[in-house]
PDB file of C-alpha atoms in Angstrom:
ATOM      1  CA  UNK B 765       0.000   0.000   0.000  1.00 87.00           C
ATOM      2  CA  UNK B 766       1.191   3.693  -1.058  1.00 88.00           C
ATOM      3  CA  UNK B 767       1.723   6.589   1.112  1.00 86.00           C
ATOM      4  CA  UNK B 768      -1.442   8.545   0.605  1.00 92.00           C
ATOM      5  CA  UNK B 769      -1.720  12.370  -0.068  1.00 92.00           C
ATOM      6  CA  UNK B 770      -4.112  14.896   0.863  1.00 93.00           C
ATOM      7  CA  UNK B 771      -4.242  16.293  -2.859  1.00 94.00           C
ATOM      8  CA  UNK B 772      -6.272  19.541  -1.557  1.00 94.00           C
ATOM      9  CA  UNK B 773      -2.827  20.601  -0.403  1.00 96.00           C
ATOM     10  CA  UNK B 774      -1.493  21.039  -4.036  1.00 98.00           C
ATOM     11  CA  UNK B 775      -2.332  23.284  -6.477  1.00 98.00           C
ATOM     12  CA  UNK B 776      -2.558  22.288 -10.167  1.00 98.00           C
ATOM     13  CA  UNK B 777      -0.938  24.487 -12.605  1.00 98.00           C
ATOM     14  CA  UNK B 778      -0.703  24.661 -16.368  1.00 96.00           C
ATOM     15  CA  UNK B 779       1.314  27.293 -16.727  1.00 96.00           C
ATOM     16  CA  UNK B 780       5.050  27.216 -14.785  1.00 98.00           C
ATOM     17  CA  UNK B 781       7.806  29.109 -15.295  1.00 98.00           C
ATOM     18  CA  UNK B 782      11.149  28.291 -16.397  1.00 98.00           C
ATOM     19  CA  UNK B 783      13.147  27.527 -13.411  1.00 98.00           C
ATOM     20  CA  UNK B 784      14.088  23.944 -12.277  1.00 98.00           C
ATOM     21  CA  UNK B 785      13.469  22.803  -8.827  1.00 98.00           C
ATOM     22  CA  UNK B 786      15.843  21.268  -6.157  1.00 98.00           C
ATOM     23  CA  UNK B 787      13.523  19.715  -3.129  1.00 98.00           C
ATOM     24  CA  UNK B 788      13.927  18.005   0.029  1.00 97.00           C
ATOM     25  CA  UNK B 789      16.657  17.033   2.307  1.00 97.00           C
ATOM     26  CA  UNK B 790      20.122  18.643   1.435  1.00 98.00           C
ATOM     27  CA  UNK B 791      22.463  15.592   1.770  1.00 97.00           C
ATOM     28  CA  UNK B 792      24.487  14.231  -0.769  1.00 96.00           C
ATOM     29  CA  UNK B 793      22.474  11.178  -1.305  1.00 97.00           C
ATOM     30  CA  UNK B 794      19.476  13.192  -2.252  1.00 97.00           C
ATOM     31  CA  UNK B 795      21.168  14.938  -5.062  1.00 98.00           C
ATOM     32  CA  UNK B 796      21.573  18.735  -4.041  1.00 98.00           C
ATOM     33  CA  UNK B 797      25.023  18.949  -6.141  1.00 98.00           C
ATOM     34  CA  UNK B 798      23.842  16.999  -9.135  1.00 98.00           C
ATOM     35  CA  UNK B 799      20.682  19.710  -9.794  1.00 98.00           C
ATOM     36  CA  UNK B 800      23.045  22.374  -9.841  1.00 98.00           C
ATOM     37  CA  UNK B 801      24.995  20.686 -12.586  1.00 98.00           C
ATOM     38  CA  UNK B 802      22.127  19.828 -14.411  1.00 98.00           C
ATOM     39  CA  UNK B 803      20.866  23.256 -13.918  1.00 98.00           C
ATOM     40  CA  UNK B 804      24.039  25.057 -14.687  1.00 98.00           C
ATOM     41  CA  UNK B 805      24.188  22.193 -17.688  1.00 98.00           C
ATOM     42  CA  UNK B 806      21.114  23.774 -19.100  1.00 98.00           C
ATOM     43  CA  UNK B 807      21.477  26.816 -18.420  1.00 98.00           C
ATOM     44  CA  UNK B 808      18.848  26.989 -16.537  1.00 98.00           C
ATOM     45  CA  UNK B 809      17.797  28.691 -13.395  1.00 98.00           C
ATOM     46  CA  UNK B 810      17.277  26.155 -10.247  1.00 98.00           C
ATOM     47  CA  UNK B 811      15.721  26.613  -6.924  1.00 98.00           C
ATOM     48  CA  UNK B 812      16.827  24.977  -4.226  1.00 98.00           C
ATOM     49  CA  UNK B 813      14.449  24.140  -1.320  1.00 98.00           C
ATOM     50  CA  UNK B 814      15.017  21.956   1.610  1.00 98.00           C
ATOM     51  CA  UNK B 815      16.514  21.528   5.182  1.00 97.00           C
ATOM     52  CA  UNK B 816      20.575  21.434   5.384  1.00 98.00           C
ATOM     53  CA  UNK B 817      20.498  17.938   7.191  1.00 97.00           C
ATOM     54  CA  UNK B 818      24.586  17.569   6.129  1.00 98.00           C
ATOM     55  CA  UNK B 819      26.623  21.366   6.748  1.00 98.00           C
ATOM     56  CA  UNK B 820      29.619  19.858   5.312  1.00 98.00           C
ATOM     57  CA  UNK B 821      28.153  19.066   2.679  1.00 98.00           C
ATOM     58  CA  UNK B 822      26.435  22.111   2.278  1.00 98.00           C
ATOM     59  CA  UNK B 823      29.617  24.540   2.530  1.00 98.00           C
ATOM     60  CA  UNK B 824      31.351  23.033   0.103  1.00 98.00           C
ATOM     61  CA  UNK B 825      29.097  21.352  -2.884  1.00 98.00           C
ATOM     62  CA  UNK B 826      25.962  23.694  -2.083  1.00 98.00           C
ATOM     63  CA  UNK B 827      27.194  27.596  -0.840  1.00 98.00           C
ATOM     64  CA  UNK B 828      30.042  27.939  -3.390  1.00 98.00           C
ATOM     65  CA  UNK B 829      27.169  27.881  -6.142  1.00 98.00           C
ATOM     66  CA  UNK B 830      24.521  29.727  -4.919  1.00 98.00           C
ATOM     67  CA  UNK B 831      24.479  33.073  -6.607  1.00 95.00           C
ATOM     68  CA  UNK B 832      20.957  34.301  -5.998  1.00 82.00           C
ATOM     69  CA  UNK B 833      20.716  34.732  -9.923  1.00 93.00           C
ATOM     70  CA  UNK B 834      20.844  31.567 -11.531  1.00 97.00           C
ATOM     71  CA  UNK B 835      21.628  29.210  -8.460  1.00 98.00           C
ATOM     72  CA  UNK B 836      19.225  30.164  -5.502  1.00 98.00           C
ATOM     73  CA  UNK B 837      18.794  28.257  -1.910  1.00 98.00           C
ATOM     74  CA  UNK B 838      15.384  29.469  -0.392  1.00 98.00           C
ATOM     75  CA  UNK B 839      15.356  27.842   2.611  1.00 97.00           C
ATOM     76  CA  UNK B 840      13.404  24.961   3.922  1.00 96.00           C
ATOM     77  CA  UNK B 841       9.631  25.548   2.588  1.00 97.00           C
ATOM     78  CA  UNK B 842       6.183  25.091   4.710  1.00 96.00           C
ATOM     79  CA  UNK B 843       2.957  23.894   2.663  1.00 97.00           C
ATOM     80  CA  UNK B 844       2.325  27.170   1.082  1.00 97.00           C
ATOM     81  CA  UNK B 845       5.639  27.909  -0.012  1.00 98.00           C
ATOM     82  CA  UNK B 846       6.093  24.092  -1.312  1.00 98.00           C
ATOM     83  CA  UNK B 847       2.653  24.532  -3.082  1.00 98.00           C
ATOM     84  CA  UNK B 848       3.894  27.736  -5.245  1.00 98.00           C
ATOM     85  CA  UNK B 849       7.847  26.395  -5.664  1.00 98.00           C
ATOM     86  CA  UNK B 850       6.276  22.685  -6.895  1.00 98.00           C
ATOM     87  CA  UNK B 851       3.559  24.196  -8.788  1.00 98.00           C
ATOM     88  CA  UNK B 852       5.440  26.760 -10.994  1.00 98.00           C
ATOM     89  CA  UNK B 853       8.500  24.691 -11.312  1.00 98.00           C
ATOM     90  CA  UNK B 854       9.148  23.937 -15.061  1.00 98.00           C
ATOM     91  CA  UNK B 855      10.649  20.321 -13.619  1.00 98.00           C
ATOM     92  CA  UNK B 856      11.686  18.976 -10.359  1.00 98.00           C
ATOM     93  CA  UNK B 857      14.851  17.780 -10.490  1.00 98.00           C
ATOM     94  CA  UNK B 858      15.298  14.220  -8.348  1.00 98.00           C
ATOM     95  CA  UNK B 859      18.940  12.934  -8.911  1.00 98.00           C
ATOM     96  CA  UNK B 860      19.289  10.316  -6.228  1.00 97.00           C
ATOM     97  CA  UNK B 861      22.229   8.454  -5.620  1.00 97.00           C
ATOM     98  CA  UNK B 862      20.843   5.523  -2.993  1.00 96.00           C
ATOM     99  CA  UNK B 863      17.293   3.169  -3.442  1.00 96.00           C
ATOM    100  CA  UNK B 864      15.255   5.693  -1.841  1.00 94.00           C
ATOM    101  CA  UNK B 865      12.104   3.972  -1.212  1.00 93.00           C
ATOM    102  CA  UNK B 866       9.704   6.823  -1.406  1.00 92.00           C
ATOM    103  CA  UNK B 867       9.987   9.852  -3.236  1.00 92.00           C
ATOM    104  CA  UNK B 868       7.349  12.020  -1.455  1.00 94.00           C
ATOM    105  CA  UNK B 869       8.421  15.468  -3.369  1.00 97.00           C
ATOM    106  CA  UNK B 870       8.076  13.319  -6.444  1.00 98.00           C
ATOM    107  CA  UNK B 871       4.531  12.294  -5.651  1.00 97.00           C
ATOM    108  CA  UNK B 872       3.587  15.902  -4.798  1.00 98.00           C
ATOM    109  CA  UNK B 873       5.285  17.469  -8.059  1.00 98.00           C
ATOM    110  CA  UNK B 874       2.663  15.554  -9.786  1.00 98.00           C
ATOM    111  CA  UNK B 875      -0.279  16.790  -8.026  1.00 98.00           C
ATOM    112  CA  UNK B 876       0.482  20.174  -9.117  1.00 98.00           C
ATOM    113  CA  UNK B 877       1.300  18.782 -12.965  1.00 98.00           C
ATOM    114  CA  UNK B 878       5.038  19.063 -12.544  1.00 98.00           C
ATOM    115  CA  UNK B 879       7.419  16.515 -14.444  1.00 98.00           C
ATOM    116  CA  UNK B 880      10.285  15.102 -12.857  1.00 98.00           C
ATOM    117  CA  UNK B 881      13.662  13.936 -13.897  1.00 98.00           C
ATOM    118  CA  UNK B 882      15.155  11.334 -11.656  1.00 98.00           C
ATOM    119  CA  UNK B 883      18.054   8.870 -11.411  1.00 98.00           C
ATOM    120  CA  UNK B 884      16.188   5.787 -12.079  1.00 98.00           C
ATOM    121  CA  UNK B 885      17.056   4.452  -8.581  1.00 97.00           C
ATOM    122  CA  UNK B 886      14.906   2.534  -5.515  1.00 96.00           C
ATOM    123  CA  UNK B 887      11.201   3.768  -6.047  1.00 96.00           C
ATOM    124  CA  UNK B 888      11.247   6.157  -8.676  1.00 98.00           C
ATOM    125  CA  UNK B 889      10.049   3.610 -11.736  1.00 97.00           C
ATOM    126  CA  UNK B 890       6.709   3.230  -9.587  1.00 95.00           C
ATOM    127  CA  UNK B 891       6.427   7.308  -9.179  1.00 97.00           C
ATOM    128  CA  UNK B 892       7.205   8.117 -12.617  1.00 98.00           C
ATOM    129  CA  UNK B 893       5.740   7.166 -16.343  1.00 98.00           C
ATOM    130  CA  UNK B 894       8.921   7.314 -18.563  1.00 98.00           C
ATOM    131  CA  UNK B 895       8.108   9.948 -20.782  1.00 98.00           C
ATOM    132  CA  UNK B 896       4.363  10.030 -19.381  1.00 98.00           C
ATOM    133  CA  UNK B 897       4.746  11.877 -16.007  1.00 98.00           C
ATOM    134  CA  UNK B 898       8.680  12.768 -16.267  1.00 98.00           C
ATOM    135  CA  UNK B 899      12.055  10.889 -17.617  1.00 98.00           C
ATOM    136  CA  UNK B 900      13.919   8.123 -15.833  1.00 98.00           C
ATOM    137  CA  UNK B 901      18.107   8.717 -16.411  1.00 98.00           C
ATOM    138  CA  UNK B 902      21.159   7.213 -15.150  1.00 98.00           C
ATOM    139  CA  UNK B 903      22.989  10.263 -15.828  1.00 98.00           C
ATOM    140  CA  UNK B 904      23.467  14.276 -15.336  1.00 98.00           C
ATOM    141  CA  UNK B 905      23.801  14.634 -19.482  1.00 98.00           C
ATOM    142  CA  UNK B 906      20.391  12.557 -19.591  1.00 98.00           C
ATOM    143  CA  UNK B 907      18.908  14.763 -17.298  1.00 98.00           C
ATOM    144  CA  UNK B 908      20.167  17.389 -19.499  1.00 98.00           C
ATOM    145  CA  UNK B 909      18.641  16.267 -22.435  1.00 98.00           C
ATOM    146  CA  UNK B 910      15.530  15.417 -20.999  1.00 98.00           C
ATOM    147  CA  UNK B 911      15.019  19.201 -19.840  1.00 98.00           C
ATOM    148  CA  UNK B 912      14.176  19.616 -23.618  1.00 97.00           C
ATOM    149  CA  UNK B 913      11.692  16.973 -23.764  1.00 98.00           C
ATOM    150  CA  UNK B 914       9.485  18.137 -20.861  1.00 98.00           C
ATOM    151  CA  UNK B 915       7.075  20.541 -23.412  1.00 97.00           C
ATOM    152  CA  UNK B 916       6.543  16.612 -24.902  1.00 97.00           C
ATOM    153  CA  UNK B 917       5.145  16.113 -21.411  1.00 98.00           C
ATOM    154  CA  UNK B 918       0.746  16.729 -19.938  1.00 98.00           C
ATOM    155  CA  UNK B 919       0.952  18.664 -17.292  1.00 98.00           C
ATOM    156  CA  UNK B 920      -2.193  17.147 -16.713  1.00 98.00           C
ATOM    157  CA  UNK B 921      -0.995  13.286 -16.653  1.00 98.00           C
ATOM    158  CA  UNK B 922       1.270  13.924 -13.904  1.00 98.00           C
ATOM    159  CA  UNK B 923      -1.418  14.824 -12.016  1.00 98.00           C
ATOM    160  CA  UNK B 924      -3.719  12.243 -12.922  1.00 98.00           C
ATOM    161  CA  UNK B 925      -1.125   9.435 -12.633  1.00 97.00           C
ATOM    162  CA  UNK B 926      -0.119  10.540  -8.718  1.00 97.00           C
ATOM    163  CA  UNK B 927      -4.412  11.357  -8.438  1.00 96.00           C
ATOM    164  CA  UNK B 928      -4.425   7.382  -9.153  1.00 96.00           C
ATOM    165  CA  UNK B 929      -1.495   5.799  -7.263  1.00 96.00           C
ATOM    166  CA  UNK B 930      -1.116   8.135  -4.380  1.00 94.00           C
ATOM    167  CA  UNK B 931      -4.002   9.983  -2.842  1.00 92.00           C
ATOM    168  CA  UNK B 932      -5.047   9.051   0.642  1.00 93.00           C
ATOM    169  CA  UNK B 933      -8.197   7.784  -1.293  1.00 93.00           C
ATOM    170  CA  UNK B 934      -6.538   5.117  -2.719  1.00 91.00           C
ATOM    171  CA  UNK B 935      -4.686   4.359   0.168  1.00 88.00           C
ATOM    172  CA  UNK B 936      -7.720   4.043   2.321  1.00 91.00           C
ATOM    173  CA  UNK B 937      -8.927   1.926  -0.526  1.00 90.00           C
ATOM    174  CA  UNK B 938      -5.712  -0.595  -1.114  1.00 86.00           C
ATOM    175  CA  UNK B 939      -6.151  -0.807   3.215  1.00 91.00           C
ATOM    176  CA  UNK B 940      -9.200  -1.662   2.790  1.00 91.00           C
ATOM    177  CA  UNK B 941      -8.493  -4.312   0.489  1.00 93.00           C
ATOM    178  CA  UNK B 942      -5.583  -6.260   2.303  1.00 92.00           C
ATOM    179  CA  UNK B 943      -8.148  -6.808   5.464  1.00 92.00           C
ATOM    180  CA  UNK B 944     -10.799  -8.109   3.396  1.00 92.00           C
ATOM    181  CA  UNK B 945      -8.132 -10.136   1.811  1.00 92.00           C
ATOM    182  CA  UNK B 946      -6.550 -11.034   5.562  1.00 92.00           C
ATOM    183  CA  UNK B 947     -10.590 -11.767   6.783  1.00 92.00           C
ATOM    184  CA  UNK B 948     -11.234 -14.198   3.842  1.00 88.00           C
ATOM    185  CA  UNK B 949      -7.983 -16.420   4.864  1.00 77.00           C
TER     186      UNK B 949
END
């Protein structure tokens, strides 16, 4: 059974802007260095969101980047904040380097329509469509490459896919399920 989300928490939004999006936990396993490389790859803007859980790592493959122009850290974001970053992100950018076995920032991209590029690591097969809902790569250049393919992307799909898999709705339902499936034995 899925985590389950509270979908009234997340805005759905045709229309981003052009920035990338860096969210969660800033710790090298969850990829904080890799989105800036992939940003600065594509010359594209990234925002980076999230609670510094490693300093080290933050001071030197995090600070030295952060320009407030192209490179920007906001901070660690509440539900509104995470609503409006997610929302009118043009991607979220999910470069793992360990099996994570949830992406939860993944899941909530897609309720506000937002693709995601991940390392195609742990969990992330079962959050994302290949080229449906975002783009599975084992690489920074992939990820680079598959910053031009998001227009190729429904906004809408995202949503509909995590609406689907991931809403406390289906939770409840899948729970549901497994005791009528325990009662029958």
């Amino acid at each position: 059974v899925y985590n389950g989300i509270d979908h009234q928490f997340f805005t759905y939004n045709e229309n981003p802007k052009e920035y990338l999006l860096f969210f969660g936990r800033i710790h090298p396993e969850k990829g904080t260095f890799e989105s800036i490389q992939i940003a600065k790859g594509s010359n594209r803007k990234l925002i980076i969101s999230g609670l510094i859980q490693d300093l080290n790592y933050f001071k030197e493959k995090v600070e030295p980047f952060i320009d407030d122009n192209q490179i920007v850290y906001v901070g660690n974001s509440g539900p509104a904040q995470r609503d409006k970053l997610l929302g009118e992100a043009y991607a979220l950018l999910h470069p793992v380097s360990f099996d994570e076995p949830f992406g939860l920032s993944v899941a909530e991209a897609g309720f506000c329509g937002t693709p995601v590029i991940a390392f195609n690591r742990g969990s992330m097969p079962e959050l994302i469509v290949d080229r449906k809902t975002g783009f599975l790569v084992q690489t920074e250049n992939e990820a680079i490459e598959a910053i031009n393919d998001i227009p190729g992307i429904n906004r809408y799909d995202c949503r509909k896919h995590v609406m689907n898999k991931f809403s406390k709705e289906k939770m409840v339902d899948d729970y549901i399920q497994v005791y009528k499936n325990i009662l029958k034995k």
